[in-house]
Coordinates of C-alpha atoms and ligand atoms in Angstrom, one line a residue:
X136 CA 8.4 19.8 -21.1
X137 CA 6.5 22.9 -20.5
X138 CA 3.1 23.2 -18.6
X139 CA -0.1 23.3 -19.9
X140 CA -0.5 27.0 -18.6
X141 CA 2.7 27.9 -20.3
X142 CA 1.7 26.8 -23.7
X143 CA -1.4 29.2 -23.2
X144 CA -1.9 31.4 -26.2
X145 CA -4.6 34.1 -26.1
X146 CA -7.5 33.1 -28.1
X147 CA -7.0 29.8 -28.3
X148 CA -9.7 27.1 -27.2
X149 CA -10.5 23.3 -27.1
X150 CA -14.3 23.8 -27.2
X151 CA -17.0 25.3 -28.7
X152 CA -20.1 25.7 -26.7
X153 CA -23.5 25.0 -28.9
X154 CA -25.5 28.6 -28.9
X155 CA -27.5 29.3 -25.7
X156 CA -31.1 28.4 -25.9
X157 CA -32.2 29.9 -22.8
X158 CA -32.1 34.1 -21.4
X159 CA -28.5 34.9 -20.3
X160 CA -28.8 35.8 -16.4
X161 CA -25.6 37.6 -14.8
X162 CA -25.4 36.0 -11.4
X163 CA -25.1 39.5 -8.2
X164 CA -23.3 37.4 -5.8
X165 CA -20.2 34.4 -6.1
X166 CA -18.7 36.3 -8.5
X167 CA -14.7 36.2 -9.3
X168 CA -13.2 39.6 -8.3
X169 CA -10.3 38.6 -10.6
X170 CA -10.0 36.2 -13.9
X171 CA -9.2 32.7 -13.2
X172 CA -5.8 32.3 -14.6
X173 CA -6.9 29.3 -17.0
X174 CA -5.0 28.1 -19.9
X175 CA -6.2 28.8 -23.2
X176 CA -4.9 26.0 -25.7
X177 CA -6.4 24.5 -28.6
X178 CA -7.8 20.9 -28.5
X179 CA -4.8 19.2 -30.6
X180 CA -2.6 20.9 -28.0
X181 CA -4.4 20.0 -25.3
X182 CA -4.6 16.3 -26.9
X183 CA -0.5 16.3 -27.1
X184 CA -0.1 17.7 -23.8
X185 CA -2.0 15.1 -21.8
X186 CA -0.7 12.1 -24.4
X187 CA 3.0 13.0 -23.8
X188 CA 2.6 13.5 -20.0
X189 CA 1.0 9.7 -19.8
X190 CA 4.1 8.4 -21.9
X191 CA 5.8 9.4 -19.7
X192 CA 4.1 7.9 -16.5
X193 CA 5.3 4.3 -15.7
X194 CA 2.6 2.0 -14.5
X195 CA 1.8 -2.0 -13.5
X196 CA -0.1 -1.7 -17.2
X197 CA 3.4 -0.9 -19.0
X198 CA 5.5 -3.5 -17.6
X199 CA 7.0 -5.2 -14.7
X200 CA 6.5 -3.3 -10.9
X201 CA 7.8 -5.6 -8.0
X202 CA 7.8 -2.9 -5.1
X203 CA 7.7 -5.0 -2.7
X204 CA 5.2 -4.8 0.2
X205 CA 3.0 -2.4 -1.6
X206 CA 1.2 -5.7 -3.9
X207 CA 1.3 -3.8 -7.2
X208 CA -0.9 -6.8 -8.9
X209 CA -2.9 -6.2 -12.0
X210 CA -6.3 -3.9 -11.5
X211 CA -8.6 -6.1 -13.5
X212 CA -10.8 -3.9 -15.7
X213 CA -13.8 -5.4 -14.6
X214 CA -13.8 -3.4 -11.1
X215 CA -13.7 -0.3 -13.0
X216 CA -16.9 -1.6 -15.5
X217 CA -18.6 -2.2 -12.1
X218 CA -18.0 1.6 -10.6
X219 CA -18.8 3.5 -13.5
X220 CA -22.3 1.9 -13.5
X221 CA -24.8 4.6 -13.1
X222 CA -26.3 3.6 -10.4
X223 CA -22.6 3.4 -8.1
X224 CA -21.9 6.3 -9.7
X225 CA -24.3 9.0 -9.8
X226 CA -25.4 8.5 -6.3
X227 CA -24.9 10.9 -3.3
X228 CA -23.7 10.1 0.3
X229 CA -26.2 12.5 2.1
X230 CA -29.0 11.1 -0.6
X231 CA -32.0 8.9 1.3
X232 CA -30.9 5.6 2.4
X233 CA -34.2 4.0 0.4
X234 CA -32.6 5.6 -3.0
X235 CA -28.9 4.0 -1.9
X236 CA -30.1 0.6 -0.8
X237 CA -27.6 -0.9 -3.7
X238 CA -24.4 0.6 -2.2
X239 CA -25.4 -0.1 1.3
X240 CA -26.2 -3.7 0.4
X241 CA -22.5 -3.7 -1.4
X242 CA -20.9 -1.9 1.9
X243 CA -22.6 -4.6 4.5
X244 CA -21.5 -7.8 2.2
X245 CA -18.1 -6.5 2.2
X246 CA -18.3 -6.0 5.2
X247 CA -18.5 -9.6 6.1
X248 CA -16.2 -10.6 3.6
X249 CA -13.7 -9.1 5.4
X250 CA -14.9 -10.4 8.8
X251 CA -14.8 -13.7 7.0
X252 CA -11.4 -13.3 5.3
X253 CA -9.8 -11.7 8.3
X254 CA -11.3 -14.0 11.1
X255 CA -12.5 -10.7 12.9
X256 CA -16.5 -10.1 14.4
X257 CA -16.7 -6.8 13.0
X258 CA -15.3 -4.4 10.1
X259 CA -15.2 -0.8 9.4
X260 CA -15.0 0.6 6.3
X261 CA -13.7 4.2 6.7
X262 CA -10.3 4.2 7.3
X263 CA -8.8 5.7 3.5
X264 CA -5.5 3.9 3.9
X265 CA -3.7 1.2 5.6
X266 CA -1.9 3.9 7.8
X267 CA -4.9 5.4 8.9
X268 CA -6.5 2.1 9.5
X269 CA -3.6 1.6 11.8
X270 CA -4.3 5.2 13.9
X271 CA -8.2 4.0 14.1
X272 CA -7.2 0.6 15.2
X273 CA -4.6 2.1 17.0
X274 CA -7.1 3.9 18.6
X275 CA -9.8 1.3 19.2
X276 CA -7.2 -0.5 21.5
X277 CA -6.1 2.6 23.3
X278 CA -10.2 3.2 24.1
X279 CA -10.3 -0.3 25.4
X280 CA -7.8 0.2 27.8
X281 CA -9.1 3.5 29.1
X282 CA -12.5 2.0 29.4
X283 CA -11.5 -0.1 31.6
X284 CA -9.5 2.3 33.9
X285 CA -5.9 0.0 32.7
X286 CA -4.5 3.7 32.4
X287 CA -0.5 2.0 33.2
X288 CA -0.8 0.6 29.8
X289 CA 1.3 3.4 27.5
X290 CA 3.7 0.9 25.1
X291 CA 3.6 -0.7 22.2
X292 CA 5.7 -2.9 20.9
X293 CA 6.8 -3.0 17.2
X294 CA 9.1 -5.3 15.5
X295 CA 12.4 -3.5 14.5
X296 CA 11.6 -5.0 10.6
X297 CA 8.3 -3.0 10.7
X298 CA 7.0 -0.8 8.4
X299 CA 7.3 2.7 9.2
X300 CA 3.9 3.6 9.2
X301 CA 3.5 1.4 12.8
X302 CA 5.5 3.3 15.2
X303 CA 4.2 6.6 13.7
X304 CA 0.4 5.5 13.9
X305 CA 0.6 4.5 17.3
X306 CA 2.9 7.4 18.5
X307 CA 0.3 9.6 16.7
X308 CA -2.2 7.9 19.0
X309 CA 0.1 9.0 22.3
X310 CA 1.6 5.5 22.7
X311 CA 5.3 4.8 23.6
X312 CA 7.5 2.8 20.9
X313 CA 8.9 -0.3 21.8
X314 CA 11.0 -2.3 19.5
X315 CA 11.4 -6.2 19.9
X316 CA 14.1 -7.5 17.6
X317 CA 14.1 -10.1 14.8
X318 CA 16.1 -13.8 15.7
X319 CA 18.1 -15.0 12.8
X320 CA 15.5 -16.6 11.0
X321 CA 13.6 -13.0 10.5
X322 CA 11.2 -13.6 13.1
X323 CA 10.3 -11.8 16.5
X324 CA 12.8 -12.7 19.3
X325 CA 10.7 -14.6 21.6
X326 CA 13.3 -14.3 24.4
X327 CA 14.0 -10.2 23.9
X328 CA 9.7 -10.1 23.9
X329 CA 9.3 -11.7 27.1
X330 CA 11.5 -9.1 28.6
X331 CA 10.0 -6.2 26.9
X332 CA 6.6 -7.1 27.8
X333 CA 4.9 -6.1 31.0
X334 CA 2.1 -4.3 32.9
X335 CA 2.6 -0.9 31.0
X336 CA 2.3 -2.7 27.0
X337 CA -1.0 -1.7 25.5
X338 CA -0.3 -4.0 22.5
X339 CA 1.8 -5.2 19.7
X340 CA 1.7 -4.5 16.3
X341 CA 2.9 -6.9 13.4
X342 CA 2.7 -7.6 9.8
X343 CA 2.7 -11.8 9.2
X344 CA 4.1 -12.5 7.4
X345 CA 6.4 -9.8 8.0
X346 CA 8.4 -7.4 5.9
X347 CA 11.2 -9.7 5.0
X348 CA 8.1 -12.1 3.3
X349 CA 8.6 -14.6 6.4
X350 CA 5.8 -16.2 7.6
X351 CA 6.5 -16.1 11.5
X352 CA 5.9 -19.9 13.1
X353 CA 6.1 -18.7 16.4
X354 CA 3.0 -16.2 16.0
X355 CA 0.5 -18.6 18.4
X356 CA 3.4 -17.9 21.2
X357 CA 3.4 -14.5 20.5
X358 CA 0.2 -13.3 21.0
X359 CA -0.1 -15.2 23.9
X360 CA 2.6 -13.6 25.5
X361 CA 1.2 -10.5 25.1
X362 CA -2.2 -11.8 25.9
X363 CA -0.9 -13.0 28.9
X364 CA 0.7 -9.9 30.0
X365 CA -2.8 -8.2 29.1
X366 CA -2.0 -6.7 26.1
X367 CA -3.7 -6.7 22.6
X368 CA -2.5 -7.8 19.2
X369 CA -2.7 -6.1 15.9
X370 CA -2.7 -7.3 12.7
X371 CA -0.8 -4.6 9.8
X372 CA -3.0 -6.9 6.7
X373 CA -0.6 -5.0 4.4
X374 CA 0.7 -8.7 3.5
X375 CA -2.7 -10.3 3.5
X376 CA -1.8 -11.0 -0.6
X377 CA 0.6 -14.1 0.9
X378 CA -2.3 -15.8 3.1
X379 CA -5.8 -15.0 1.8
X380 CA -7.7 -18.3 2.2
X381 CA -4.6 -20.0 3.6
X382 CA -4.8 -18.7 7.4
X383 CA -6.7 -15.8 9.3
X384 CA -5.5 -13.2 11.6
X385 CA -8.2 -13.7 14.1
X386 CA -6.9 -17.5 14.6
X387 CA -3.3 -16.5 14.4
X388 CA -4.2 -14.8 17.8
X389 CA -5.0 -11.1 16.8
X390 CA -8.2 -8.2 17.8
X391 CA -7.5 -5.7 15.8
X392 CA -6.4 -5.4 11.8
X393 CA -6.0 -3.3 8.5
X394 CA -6.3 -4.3 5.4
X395 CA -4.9 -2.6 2.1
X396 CA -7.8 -2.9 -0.6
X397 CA -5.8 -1.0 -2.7
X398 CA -3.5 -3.8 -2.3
X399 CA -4.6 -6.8 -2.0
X400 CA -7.6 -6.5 -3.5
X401 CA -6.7 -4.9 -6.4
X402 CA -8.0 -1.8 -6.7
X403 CA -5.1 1.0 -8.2
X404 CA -2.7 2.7 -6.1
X405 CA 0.7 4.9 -6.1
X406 CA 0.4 8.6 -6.5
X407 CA -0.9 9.1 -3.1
X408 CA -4.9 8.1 -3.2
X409 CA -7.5 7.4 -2.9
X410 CA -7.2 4.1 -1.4
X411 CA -8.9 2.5 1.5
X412 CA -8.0 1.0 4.9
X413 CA -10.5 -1.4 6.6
X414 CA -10.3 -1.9 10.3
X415 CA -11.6 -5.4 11.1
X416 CA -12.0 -6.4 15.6
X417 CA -13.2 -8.9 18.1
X418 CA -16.0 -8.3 19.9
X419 CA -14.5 -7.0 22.7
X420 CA -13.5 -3.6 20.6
X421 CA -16.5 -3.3 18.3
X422 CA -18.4 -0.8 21.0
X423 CA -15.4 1.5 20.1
X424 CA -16.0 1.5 16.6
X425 CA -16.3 4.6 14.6
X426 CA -19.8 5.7 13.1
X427 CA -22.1 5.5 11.6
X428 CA -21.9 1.5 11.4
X429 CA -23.5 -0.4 8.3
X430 CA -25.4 -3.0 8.3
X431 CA -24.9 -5.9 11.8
X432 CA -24.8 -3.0 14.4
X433 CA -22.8 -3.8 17.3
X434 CA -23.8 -1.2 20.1
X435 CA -20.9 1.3 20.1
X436 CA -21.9 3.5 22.9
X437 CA -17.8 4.3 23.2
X438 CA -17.3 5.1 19.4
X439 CA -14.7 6.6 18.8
X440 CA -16.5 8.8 16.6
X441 CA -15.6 8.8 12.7
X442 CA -12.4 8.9 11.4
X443 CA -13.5 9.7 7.6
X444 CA -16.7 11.6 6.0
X445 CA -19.4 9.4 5.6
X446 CA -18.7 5.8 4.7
X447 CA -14.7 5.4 3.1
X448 CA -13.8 5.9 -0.2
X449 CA -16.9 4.3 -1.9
X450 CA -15.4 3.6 -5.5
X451 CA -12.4 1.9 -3.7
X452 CA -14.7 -0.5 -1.7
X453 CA -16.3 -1.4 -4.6
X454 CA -13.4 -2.5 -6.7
X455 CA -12.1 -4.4 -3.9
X456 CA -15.5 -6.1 -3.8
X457 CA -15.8 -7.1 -7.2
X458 CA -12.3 -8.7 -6.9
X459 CA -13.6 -10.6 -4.1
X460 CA -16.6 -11.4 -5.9
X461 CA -14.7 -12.2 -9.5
X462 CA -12.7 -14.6 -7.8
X463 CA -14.6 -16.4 -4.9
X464 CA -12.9 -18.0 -1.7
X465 CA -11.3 -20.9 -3.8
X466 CA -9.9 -18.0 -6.6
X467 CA -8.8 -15.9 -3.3
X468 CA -6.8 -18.7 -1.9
X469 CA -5.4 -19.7 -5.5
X470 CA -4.4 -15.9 -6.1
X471 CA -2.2 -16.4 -2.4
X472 CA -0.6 -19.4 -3.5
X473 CA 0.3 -18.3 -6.9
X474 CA 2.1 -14.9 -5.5
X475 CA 4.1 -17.3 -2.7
X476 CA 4.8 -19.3 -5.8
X477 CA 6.0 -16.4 -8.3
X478 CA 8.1 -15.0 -5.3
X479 CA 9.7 -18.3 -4.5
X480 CA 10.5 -18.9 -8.2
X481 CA 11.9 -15.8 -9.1
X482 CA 14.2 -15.9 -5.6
X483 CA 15.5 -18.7 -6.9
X484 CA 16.2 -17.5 -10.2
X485 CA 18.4 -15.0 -8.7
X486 CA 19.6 -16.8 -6.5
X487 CA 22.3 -17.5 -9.0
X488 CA 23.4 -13.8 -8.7
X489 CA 22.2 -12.5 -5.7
X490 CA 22.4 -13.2 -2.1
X491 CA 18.9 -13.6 0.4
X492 CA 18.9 -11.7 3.2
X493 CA 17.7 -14.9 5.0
X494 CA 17.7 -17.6 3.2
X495 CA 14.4 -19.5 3.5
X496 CA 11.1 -20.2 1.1
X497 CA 9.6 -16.4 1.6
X498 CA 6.1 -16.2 1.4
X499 CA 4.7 -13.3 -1.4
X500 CA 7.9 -11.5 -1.1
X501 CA 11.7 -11.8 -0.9
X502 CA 14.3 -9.7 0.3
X503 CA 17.9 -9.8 -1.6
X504 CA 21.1 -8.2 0.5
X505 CA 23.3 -6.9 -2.4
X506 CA 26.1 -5.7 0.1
X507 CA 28.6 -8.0 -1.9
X508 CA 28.0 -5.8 -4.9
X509 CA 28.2 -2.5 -2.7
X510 CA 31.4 -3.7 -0.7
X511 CA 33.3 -5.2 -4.0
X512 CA 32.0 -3.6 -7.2
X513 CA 30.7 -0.2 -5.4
X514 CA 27.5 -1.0 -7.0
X515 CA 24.7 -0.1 -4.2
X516 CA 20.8 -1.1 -4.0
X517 CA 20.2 2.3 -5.5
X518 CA 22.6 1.5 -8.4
X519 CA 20.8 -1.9 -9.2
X520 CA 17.2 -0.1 -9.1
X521 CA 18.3 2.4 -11.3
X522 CA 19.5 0.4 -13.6
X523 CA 16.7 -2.0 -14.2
X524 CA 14.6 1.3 -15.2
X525 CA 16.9 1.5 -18.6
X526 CA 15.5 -2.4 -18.7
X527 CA 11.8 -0.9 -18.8
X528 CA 11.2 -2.4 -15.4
X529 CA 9.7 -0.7 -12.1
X530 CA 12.7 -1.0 -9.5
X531 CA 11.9 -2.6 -6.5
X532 CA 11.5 -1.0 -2.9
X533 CA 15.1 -0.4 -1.8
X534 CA 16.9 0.3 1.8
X535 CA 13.4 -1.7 3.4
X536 CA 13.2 -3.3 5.8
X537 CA 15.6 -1.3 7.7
X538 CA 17.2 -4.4 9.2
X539 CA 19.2 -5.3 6.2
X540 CA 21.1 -2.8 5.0
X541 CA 21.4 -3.2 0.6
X542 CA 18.1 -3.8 0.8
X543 CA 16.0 -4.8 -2.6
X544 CA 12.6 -5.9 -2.2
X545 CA 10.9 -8.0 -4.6
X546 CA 6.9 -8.8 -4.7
X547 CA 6.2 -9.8 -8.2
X548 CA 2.2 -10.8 -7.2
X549 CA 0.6 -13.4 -8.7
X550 CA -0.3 -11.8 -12.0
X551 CA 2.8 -12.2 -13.6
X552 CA 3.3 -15.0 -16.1
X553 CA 6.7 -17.6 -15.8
X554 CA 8.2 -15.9 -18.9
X555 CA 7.7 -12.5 -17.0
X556 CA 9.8 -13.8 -14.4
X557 CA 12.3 -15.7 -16.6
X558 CA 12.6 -12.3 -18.7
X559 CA 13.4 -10.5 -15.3
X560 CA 16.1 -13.0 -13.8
X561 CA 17.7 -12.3 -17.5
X562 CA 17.9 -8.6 -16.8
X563 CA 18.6 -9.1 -13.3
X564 CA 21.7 -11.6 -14.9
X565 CA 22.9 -8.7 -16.9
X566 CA 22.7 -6.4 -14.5
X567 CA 24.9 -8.6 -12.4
X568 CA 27.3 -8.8 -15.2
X569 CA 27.7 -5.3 -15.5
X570 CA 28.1 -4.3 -12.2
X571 CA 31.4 -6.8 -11.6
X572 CA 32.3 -5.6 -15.5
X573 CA 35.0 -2.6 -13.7
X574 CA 34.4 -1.0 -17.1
X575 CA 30.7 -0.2 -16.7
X576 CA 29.3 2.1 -14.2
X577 CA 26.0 2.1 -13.1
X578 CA 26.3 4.9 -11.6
X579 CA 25.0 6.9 -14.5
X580 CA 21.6 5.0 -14.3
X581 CA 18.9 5.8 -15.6
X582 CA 20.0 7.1 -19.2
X583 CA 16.6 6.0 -20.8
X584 CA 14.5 8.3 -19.2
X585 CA 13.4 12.1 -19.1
X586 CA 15.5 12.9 -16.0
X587 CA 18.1 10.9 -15.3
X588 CA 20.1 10.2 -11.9
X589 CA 18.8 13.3 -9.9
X590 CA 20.9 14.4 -6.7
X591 CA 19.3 12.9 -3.8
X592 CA 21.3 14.6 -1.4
X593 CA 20.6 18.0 -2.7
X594 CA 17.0 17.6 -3.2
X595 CA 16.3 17.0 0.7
X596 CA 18.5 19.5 2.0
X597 CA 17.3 22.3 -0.9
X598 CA 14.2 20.8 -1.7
X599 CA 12.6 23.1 -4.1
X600 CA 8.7 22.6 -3.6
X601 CA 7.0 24.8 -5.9
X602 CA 7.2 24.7 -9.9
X603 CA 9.6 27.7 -11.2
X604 CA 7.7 28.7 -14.1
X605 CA 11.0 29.3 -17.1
Ligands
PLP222 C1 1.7 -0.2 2.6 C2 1.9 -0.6 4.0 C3 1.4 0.1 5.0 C4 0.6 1.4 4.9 O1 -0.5 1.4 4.0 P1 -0.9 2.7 3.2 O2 -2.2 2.3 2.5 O3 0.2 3.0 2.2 O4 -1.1 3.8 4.2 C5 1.6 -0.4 6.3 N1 2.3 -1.5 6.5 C6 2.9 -2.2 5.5 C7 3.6 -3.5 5.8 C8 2.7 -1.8 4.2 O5 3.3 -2.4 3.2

C-alpha cells in the first residue's frame, strides 16, 4: 500500500477554498524558505486512502482483544459525546480560572472519586500514564525518605512476576531493584521477603492482584512487613478492573498508587497515547505532591514540582469520569465482578485444552502455560497468537509474566457477552486441534492478513526505522 505522499499528483486537490472576501496581505516575517512537501491528492483519493488504512487497523470495536493486563474493555460512546461538548472542548489551559470553573469542577470530583475508589487522602491528576504515575509515585516516596534524613533507604523491592514498567520506574528514580519471588500459589514469598527486607528498603511495589490474575491473601502481612521494617508500599492500580468496589488499596495496606484510566475506566488506548496515570497517597506524602494541586489543597511545601504541563491529559480525565459517573459505585463494583466472572468462565472453557499456569479461580485475568504444545507439537505461545489472528481475534499478551515461560494471557473484561466467550473457547478448540494435527503447521500464521509472519529476529537486530519510500 503506498503513502499518501506517494500517490501525490501535481495539481491535484481535496478542497476548494470559497473566494477571499477580505485584502490579501503577504505576511514579512514566519515565512517558509522552502515549500512544505505536502501531498496533493484529490478528495476521492484522499477518501480511499484513509478508508483502506482503517480496514486495516484491528480494534476492541472489530472483534474480540483479550491482552491481558492492559483491560481492553469497550470505550462507551457516551465519554466521547461528553468531550466533544463545546464547552470541554474549546477551552484553554492558561484561559482564567472563572471562564474554566466547569473543568475544574470535573478535575476536583474526580479527584475524590479516586480518593474514594482507591482508599487514598489525596489524588493527582498529571501523571499521562500508568508508567509515569509510577516515577511520580516513585518519586513521592523517595522525597519522603529524604525529608526525613532516612538517606540508608536505596531498595525497592519488586515481585519477580511484575510488570516491567516497576523496576524501570523506580530505577529511573535512582532506587536499587530487588526481586522477591512468587510461592507456588503465584503469590509473594512471605519467607524470601522477610529476608530481603531491611533498613536500606525504601518500599515495595506490587500489582494486586498480580500479573498472573491472583488476588494475593497474604497482602495485610505484607505490607506490614515492610511497614515494619520502615518501608512504604505501592500500589501498580494497573489491575484495579478485578477489585473496583470490592476492596481498596489504602485498606489492603498501601500510600502510594497509579491508576490506568485508560484502562480501567474506559477511556481508549493502544498506539502509544494519550492516556492518563493518576497518583493517589496518604497523608503522609501529599506535601510532596506535584503542582499546581486542584481543588482540597494539602500544603505541599516539598512538591516535587510538576511532572506534566498543566493539569494531565484533560480529555482522558473526562472520559474516565463519565464512566465513573455512567455507572455509579454499585455499576463500578458490578463491572469488577463481571470481568472476574468472564475470566473465570472462559478459563474454564479452556481448561479442556489448555493447561493454567496455577491453577486457581483468577481474578480479571488468567494465565495459560502452553509448554505441552511447545515441547510436543513444537507449537509455541507465538504460534497460538498468530493463529487466532486468521480467527479475526486480537492475540493475547504472550511470554508475560516472565515467570512462566509459554506464557498467554487472557483478560476478556467484562464487556464481552457468554456467546463471545463460548465463540472463543471454539477457536481456541480448533486451534488446539490443529496444533496436535502433525499435518498442519502454524507456523505460517497469520495468512489472513496484509503481512504475514514477519521475522522477529531480523527486525531487532536490523531494525529498519525509517519508511523507504519505493
Ligand atoms: C499497563 C501496565 C502498566 C503501565 O501502564 P501504562 O499506562 O502502559 O504506562 C504498569 N503495570 C501493569 C501491571 C500494567 O498492566
Amino acid at each position: 500500500m503506498k503513502l499518501v505522499f506517494e500517490q501525490s499528483v501535481q495539481g491535484r486537490m481535496a478542497i476548494t477554498l470559497p473566494a477571499s472576501n477580505v485584502p490579501s496581505y503577504t505576511l514579512q516575517c514566519a515565512t517558509r524558505k522552502t515549500q512544505a512537501d505536502l501531498s496533493e491528492i484529490s478528495e476521492i483519493d484522499l477518501v480511499r486512502h484513509y478508508t483502506r488504512l482503517g480496514k486495516q487497523v484491528y480494534g476492541v470495536d472489530n472483534g474480540f482483544y483479550p491482552l491481558g493486563s492492559c483491560t481492553m474493555k469497550y470505550n462507551p460512546r457516551l465519554n466521547e459525546q461528553v468531550v466533544e461538548l463545546e464547552g470541554f472542548n474549546n477551552v484553554h489551559p492558561t484561559q482564567c480560572p472563572c471562564e474554566t470553573k466547569g473543568t475544574i469542577e470535573v478535575m476536583t470530583n474526580m479527584q475524590q472519586d479516586l480518593c474514594a475508589i482507591t482508599g487514598m487522602d489525596y489524588v493527582t491528576l498529571q501523571p499521562a500514564a500508568g508508567a509515569h504515575g509510577e516515577f511520580c509515585g516513585m518519586l513521592l516516596i523517595k522525597k519522603y525518605h529524604q525529608s526525613r534524613g532516612d538517606t540508608l533507604r536505596k531498595k525497592i523491592i519488586v515481585p519477580d512476576s511484575a510488570h516491567g514498567t516497576n523496576p524501570a520506574s523506580a530505577n529511573m528514580c535512582g532506587f536499587e531493584i530487588v526481586t522477591v519471588s512468587s510461592n507456588k500459589e503465584g503469590g509473594v514469598d512471605i519467607d524470601n521477603l522477610k529476608q530481603i527486607v531491611g533498613p536500606d528498603t525504601a518500599g515495595l511495589m506490587l500489582t494486586n492482584p498480580n500479573t498472573l490474575g491472583l488476588f494475593d491473601k497474604n497482602i495485610l502481612s505484607i505490607t506490614r512487613i515492610i511497614h515494619d521494617a520502615g518501608g512504604l508500599c505501592y500500589y501498580d492500580g494497573a489491575n484495579l478492573n478485578a477489585i473496583m468496589g470490592m476492596c481498596r488499596p489504602g485498606d489492603m495496606g498501601f500510600d502510594c498508587v497509579h491508576l490506568n484510566i485508560h484502562k480501567t475506566f474506559s477511556a481508549p488506548h493502544g498506539g502509544g497515547g494519550p492516556g492518563s496515570g493518576p497518583v493517589g497517597c496518604k497523608q503522609m506524602l501529599a506535601k510532596f505532591l506535584p503542582t499546581p494541586i486542584i481543588g482540597k489543597q494539602p500544603t505541599v511545601e516539598y512538591s516535587l514540582g510538576k511532572v506534566k504541563s498543566y493539569c494531565g491529559n484533560f480529555p482522558v480525565i473526562l472520559r474516565g469520569y463519565t464512566y465513573i459517573k455512567t455507572l455509579g459505585s454499585s455499576g463500578l463494583k458490578q463491572a469488577s465482578q463481571l470481568a472476574v466472572l468472564n475470566a473465570n468462565y472462559l478459563r474454564i472453557l479452556l481448561q479442556q485444552d489448555y493447561t493454567t499456569a496455577i491453577d486457581r479461580i483468577c481474578m480479571h485475568e488468567f494465565v495459560l502455560d502452553v509448554k505441552d504444545y511447545h515441547d510436543n507439537y513444537s507449537t509455541s505461545a507465538l504460534d497460538i497468537s498468530k493463529t487466532m489472528i486468521d480467527y479475526g481475534m486480537h492475540p493475547p499478551t504472550m511470554y508475560f509474566p516472565l515467570i512462566v515461560h509459554e506464557a498467554l494471557m487472557f483478560e476478556p473484561t467484562e464487556t464481552e457477552s457468554k456467546q463471545t466467550l463460548e465463540e472463543v473457547a471454539e477457536i481456541m478448540h480448533k486451534i488446539s486441534i490443529r496444533a496436535k494435527d502433525s499435518q498442519d503447521d502454524l507456523h505460517a500464521s497469520p495468512v489472513t492478513t496484509p503481512i504475514g509472519r514477519v521475522d522477529e529476529v531480523k527486525a531487532a537486530r536490523q531494525p529498519i526505522l525509517k519508511y523507504q519510500p519505493q
